[in-house]
CSV table of C-alpha atoms and ligand atoms in Angstrom, one decimal:
chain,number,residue,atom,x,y,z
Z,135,UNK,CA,16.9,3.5,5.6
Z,136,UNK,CA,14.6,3.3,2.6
Z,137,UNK,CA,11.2,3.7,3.0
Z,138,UNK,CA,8.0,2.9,0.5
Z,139,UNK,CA,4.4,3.7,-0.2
Z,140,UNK,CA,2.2,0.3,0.3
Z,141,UNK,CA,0.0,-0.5,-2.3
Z,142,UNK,CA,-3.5,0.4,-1.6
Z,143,UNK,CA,-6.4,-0.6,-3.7
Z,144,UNK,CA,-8.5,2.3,-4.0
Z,145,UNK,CA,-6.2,4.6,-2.3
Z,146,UNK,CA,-2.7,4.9,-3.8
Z,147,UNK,CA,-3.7,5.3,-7.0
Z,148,UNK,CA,-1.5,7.6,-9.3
Z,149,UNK,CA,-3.1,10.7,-8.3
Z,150,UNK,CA,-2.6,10.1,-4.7
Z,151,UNK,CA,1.0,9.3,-5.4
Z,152,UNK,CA,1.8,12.1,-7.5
Z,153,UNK,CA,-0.1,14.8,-4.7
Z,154,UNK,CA,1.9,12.9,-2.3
Z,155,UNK,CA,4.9,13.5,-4.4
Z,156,UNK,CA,4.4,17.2,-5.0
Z,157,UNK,CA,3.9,18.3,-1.3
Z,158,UNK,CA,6.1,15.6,0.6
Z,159,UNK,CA,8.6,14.4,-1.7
Z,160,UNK,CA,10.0,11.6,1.0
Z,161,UNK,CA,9.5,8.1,-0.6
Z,162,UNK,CA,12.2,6.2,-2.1
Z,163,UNK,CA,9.5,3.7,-3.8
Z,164,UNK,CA,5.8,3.1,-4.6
Z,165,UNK,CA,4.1,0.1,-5.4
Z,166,UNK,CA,0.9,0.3,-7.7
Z,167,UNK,CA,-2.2,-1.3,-6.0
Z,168,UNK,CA,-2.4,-5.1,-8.0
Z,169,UNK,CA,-3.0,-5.3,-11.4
Z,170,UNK,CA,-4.9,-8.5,-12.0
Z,171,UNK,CA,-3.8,-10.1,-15.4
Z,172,UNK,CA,-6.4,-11.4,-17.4
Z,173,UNK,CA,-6.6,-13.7,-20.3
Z,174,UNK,CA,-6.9,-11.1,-23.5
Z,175,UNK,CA,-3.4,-10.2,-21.9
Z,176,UNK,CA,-4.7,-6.1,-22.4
Z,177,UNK,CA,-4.3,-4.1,-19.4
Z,178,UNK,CA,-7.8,-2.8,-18.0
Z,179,UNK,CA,-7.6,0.9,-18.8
Z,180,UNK,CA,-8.0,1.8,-15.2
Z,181,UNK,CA,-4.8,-0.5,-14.8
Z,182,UNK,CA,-3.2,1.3,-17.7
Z,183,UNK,CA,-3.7,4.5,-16.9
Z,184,UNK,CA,-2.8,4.0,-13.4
Z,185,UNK,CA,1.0,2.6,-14.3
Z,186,UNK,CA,1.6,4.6,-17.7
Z,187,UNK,CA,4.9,6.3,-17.6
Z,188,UNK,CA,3.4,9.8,-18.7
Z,189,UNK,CA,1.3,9.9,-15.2
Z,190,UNK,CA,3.9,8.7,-13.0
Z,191,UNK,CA,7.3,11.1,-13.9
Z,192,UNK,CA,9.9,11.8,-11.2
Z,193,UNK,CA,8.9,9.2,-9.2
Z,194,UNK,CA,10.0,5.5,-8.8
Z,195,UNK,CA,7.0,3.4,-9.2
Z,196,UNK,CA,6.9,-0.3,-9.0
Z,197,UNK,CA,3.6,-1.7,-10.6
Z,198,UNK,CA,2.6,-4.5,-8.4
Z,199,UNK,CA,1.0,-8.0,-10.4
Z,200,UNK,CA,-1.9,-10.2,-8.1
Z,201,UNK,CA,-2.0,-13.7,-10.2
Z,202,UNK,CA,-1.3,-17.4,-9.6
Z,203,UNK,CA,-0.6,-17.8,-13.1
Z,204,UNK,CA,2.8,-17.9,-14.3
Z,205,UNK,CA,2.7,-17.1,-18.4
Z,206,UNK,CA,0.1,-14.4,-16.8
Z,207,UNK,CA,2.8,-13.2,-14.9
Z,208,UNK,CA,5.5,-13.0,-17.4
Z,209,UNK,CA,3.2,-11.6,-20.4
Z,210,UNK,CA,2.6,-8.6,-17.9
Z,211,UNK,CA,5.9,-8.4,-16.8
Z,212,UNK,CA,7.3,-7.9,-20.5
Z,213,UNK,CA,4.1,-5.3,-20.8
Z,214,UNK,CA,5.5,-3.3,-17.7
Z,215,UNK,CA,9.0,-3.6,-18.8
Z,216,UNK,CA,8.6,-2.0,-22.4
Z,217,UNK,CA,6.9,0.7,-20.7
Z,218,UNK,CA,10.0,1.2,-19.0
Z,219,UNK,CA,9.7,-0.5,-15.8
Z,220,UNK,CA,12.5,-2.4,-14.4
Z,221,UNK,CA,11.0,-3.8,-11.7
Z,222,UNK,CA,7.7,-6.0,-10.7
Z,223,UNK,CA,6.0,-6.9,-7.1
Z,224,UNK,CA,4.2,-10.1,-6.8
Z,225,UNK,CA,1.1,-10.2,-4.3
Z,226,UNK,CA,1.4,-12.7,-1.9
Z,227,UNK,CA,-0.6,-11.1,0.9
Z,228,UNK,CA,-3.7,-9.9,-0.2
Z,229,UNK,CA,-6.3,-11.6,2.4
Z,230,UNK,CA,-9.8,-11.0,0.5
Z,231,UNK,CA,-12.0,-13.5,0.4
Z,232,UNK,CA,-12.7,-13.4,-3.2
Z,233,UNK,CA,-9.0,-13.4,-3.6
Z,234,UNK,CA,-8.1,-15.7,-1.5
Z,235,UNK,CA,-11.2,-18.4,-2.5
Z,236,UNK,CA,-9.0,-18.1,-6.4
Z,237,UNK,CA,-5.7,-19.3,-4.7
Z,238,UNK,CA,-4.5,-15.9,-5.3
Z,239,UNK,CA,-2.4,-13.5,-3.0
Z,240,UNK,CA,-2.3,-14.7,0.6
Z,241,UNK,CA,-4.5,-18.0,-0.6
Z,242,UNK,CA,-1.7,-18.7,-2.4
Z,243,UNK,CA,0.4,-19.4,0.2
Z,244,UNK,CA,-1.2,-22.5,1.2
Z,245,UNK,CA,-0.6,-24.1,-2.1
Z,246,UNK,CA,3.3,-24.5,-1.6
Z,247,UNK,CA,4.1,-26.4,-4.3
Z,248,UNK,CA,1.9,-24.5,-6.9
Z,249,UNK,CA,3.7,-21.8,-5.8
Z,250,UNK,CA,7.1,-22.9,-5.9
Z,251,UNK,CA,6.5,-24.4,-9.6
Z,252,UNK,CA,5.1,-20.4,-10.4
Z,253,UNK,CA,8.3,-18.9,-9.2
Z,254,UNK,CA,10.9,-21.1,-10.4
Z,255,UNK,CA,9.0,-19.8,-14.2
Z,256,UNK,CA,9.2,-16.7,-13.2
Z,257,UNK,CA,12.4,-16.2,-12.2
Z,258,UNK,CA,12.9,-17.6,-15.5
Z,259,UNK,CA,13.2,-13.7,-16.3
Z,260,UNK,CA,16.8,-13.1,-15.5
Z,261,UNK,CA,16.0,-9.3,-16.8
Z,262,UNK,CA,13.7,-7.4,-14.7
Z,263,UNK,CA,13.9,-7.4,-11.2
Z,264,UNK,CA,11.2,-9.5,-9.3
Z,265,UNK,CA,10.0,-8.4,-5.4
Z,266,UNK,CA,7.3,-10.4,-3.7
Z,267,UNK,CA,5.0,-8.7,-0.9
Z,268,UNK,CA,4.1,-11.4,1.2
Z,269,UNK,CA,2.5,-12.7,5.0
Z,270,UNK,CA,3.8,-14.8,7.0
Z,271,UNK,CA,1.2,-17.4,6.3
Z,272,UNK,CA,-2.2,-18.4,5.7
Z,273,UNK,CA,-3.7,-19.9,8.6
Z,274,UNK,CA,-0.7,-20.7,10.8
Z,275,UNK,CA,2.1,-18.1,11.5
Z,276,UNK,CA,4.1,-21.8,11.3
Z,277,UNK,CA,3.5,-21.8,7.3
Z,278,UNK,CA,6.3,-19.2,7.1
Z,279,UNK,CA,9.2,-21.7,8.4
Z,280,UNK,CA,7.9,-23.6,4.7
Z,281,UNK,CA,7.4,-20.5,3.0
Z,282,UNK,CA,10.5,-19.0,3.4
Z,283,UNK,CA,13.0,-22.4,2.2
Z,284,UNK,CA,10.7,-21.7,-0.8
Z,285,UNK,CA,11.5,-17.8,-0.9
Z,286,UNK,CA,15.4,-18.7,-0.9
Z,287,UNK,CA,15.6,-20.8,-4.1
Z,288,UNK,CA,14.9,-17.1,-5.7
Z,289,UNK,CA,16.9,-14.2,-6.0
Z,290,UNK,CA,13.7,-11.8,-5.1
Z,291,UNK,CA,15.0,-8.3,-5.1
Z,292,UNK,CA,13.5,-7.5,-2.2
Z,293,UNK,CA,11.0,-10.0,0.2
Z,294,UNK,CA,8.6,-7.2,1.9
Z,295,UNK,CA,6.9,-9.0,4.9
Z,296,UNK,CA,3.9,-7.9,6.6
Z,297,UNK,CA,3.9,-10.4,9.6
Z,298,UNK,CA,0.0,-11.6,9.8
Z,299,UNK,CA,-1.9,-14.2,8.4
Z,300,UNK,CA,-4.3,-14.3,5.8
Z,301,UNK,CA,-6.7,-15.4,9.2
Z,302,UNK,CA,-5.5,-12.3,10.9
Z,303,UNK,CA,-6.9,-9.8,8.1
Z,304,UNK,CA,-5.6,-6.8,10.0
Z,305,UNK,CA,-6.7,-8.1,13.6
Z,306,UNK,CA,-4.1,-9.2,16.1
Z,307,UNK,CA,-1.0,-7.5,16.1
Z,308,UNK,CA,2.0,-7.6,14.0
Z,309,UNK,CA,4.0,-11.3,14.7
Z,310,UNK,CA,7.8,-9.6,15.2
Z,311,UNK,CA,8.7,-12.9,16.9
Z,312,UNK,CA,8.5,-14.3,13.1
Z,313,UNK,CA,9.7,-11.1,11.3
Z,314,UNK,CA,12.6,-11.6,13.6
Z,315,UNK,CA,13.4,-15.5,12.4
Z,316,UNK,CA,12.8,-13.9,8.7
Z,317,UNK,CA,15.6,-11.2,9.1
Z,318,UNK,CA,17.9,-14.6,10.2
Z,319,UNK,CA,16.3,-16.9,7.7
Z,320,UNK,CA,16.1,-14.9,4.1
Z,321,UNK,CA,19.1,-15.2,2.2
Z,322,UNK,CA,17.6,-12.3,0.2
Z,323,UNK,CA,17.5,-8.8,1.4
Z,324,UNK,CA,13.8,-8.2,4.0
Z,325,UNK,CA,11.6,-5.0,4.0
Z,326,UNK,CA,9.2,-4.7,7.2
Z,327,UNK,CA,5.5,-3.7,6.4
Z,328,UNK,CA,3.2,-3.4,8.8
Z,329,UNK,CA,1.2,-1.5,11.5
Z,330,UNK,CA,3.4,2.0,11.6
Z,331,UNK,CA,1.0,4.7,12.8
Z,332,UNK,CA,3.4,7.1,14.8
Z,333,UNK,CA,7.3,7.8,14.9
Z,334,UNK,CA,7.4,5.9,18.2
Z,335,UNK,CA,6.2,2.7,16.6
Z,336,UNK,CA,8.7,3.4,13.4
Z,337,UNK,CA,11.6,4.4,16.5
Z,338,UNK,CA,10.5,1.0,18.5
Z,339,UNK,CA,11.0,-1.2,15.4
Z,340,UNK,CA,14.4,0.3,14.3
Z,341,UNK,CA,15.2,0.0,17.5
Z,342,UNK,CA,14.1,-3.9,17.7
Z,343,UNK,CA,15.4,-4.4,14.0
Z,344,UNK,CA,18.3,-2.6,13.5
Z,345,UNK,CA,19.5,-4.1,10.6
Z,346,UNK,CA,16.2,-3.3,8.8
Z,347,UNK,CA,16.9,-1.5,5.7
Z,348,UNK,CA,13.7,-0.9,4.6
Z,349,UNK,CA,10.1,-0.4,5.6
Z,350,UNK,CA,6.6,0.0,3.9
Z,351,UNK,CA,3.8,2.4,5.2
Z,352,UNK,CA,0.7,2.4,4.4
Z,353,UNK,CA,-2.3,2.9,6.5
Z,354,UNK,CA,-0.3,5.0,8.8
Z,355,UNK,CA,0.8,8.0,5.9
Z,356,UNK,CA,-2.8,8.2,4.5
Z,357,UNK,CA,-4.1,8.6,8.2
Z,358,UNK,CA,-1.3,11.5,8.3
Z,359,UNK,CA,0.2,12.2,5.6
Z,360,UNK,CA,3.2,14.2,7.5
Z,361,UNK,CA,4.0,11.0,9.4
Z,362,UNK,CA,7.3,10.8,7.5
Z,363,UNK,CA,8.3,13.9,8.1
Z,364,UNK,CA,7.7,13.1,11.8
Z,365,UNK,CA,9.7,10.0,11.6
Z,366,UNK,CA,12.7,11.7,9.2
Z,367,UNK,CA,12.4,15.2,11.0
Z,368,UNK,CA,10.9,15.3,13.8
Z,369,UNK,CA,8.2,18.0,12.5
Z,370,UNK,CA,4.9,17.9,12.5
Z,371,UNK,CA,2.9,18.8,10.0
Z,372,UNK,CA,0.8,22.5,8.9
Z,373,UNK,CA,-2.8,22.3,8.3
Z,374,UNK,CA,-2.6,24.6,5.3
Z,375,UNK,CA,0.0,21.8,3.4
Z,376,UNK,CA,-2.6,19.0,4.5
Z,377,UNK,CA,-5.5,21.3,3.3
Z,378,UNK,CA,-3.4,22.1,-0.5
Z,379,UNK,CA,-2.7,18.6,-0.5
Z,380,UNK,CA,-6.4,17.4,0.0
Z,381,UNK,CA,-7.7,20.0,-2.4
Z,382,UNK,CA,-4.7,18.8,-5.1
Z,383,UNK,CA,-6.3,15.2,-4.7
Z,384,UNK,CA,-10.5,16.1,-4.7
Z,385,UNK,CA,-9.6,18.2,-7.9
Z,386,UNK,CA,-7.5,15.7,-9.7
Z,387,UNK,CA,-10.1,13.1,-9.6
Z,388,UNK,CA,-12.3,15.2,-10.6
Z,389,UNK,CA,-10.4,16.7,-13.4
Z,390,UNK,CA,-9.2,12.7,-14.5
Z,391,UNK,CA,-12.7,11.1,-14.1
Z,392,UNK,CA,-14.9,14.3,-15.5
Z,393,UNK,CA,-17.6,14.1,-12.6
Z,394,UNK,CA,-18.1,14.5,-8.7
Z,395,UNK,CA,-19.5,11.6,-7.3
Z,396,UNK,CA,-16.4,9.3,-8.2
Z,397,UNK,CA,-13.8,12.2,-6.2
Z,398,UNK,CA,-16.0,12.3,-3.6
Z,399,UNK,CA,-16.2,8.4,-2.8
Z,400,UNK,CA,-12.2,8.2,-3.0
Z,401,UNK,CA,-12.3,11.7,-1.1
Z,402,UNK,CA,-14.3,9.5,1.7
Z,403,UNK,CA,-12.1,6.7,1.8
Z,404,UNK,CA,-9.5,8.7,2.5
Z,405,UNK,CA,-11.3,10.8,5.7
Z,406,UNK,CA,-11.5,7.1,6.9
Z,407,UNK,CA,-7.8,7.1,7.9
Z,408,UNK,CA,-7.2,10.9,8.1
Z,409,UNK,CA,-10.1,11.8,10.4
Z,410,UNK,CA,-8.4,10.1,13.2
Z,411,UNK,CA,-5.4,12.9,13.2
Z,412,UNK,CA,-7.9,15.6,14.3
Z,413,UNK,CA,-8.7,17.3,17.4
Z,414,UNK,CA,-13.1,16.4,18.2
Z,415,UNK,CA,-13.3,15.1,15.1
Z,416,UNK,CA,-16.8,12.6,15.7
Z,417,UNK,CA,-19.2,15.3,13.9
Z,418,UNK,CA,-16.9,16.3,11.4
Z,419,UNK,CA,-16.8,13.1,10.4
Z,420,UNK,CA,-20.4,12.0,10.1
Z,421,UNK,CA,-20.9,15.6,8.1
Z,422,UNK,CA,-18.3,14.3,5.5
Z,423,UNK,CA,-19.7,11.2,5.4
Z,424,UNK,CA,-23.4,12.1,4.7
Z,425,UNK,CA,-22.1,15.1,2.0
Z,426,UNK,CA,-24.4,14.5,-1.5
Z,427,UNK,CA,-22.8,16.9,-3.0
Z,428,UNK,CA,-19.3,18.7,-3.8
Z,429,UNK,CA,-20.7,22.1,-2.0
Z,430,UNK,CA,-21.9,20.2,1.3
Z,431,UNK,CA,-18.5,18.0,1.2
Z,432,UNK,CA,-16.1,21.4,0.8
Z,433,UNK,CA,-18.2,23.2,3.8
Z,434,UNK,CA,-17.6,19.7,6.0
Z,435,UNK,CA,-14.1,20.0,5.0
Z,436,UNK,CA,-13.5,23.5,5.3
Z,437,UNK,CA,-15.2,23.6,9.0
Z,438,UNK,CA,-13.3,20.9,10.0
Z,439,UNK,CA,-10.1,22.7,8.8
Z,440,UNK,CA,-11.0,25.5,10.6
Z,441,UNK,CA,-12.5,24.4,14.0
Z,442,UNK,CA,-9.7,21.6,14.6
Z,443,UNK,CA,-6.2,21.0,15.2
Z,444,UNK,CA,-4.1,18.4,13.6
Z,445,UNK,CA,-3.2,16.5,17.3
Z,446,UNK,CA,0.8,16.7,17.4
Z,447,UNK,CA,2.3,13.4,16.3
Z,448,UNK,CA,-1.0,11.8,16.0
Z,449,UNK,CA,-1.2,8.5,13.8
Z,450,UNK,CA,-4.2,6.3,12.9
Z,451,UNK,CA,-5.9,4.0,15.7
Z,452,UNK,CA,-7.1,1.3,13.7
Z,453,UNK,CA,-9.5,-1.3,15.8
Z,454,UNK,CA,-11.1,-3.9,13.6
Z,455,UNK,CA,-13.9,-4.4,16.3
K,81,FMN,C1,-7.8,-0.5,1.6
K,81,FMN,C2,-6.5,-1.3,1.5
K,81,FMN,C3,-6.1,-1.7,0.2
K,81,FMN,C4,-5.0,-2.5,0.0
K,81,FMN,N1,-4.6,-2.8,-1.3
K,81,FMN,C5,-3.4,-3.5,-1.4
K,81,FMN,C6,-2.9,-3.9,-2.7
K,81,FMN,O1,-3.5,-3.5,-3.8
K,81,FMN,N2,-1.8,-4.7,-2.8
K,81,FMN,C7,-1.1,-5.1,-1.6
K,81,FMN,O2,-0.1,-5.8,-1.7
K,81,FMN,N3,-1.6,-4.7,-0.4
K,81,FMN,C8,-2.7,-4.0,-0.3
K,81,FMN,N4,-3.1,-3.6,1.0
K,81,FMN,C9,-2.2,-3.9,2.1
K,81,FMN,C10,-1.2,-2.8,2.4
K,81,FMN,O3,-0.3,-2.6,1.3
K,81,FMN,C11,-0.4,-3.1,3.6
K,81,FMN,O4,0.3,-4.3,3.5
K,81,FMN,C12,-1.2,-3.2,4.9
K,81,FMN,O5,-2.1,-2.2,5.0
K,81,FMN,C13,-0.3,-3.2,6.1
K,81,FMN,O6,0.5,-2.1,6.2
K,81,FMN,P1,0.1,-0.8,7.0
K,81,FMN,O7,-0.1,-1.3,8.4
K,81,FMN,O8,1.3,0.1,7.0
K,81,FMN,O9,-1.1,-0.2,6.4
K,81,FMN,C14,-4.2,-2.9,1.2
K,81,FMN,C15,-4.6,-2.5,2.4
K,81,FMN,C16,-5.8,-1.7,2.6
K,81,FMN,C17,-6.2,-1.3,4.0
């Protein structure tokens, strides 16, 4: 089984990835969050820096490309490649609204015929490897019985399917009676994404999926960064490699962007997944939220290190209401 980091905007960044790397060493592949071509064809520098080979060694990255625009596409492609990568992801499943109002990841998906035209120039590029991250649909789970006659005209390297609609956002659960017609359906190879928070929901879709060779995590490794090594190993993970591994992050960013406040926002966003793995964690929480300042965020942290277990096996509840 192969598994993968999912691309998070704001979150797996190449700092993240490269702590992740250093103290857990367990992912075959990470996708870059979407780089969003635009017209000057010049990488933002935050997009640069974020996929340039000398901040991403030992590890296999795949930069991922959000556009509905094929030359777009394939101008960004070419950049990627002569940086040395062999391989691209297309969005098709980002559901913001912003996004989606542009025809562009998950709204995409509604305009099949757009979308066929954009991949047939695409896969133009017989020399770089092409994988699409896609939902099932955008309104209707139904769209993906279209979608996917579409998907087999190309040989996509890999079709990584997180089974919701754009409707769904991250409501409603995971449609496996759909992922299930995609594993019969696809005539190229099918990576499951999608709602893994503990070992028993990785074991229960193995177990429903056998012949899935590959899954995606997310939401469920930055909530607990040891859940691989739950699911490969069956060991849970030490505070003190959770603590080094925060502190490696919180001092990167501020070592890469030159200031505080910028760490301490990403450091936030990240206690909004990983809070959920700790024992009485409710005023913990609040004090890490409300920290001004890099003293009053260490002493949250450090209290909370100290006063709290990690709970055995414990994953991210996500509840969208
Ligand atoms: C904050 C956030 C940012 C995300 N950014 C991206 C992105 O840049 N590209 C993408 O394809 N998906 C993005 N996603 C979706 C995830 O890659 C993934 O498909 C989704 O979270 C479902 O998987 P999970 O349940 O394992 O988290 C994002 C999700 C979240 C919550």
């Amino acid at each position: 089984m192969k598994y993968y980091l999912a691309p998070m905007e704001g979150i797996t960044g190449f700092i993240y990835r490269n702590s992740y790397g250093k103290f857990f060493n367990n992912i075959d592949k990470y996708f870059t969050p979407f780089i969003i071509p635009n017209k000057s064809e010049n990488l933002k520098t935050r997009e640069l820096r974020d996929i340039s080979p000398e901040n991403n060694k030992g590890m296999n990255v795949v930069p991922q490309i959000l556009t509905n625009d094929s030359e777009d596409f394939i101008a960004t492609s070419r950049k990627l490649q002569q940086l040395g990568y062999n391989e691209v992801n297309l969005n098709l499943g980002c559901p913001s609204g912003t996004v989606v109002s542009k025809n562009r990841g998950s709204g995409f998906l509604a305009k099949r015929e757009e979308l066929d035209i954009f991949l047939d120039e695409i896969f133009k590029m017989e020399d770089i490897k092409i994988s699409i991250k896609t939902r099932i649909g955008k309104d209707s789970p139904d769209e993906f019985y279209e979608l996917i006659k579409i998907y087999n005209k190309y040989p996509i390297d890999e079709l990584i399917i997180h089974p919701r609609t754009q409707k769904d956002f991250y409501g409603n659960n995971p449609n496996l009676e759909v992922f299930k017609d995609a594993l019969s359906l696809s005539s190229n190879p099918v990576c499951y994404n999608g709602d893994i928070f503990t070992a028993g929901d990785h074991n229960k879709l193995i177990e429903a999926f056998p012949e899935v060779k590959a899954v995606m995590l997310g939401r469920g490794i930055i909530a607990n960064p040891g859940l691989m090594n739950l699911i490969k190993n069956n060991t849970n993970m030490d505070k003190k490699v959770l603590k080094d591994f925060h502190d490696e992050i919180l001092y990167k960013h501020i070592e890469v962007f030159n200031e505080d406040r910028n760490a301490l926002m990403r450091m936030k966003e990240l206690w909004g997944y990983m809070i959920y793995i700790f024992s009485d964690n409710k005023k913990y929480a609040k004090k890490i939220k409300k920290a001004q300042n890099l003293r009053d965020y260490n002493e949250a942290v450090l209290s909370l290190f100290m006063e709290q277990e990690i709970i055995e096996g414990a994953g991210l509840f996500y509840n969208e209401n």
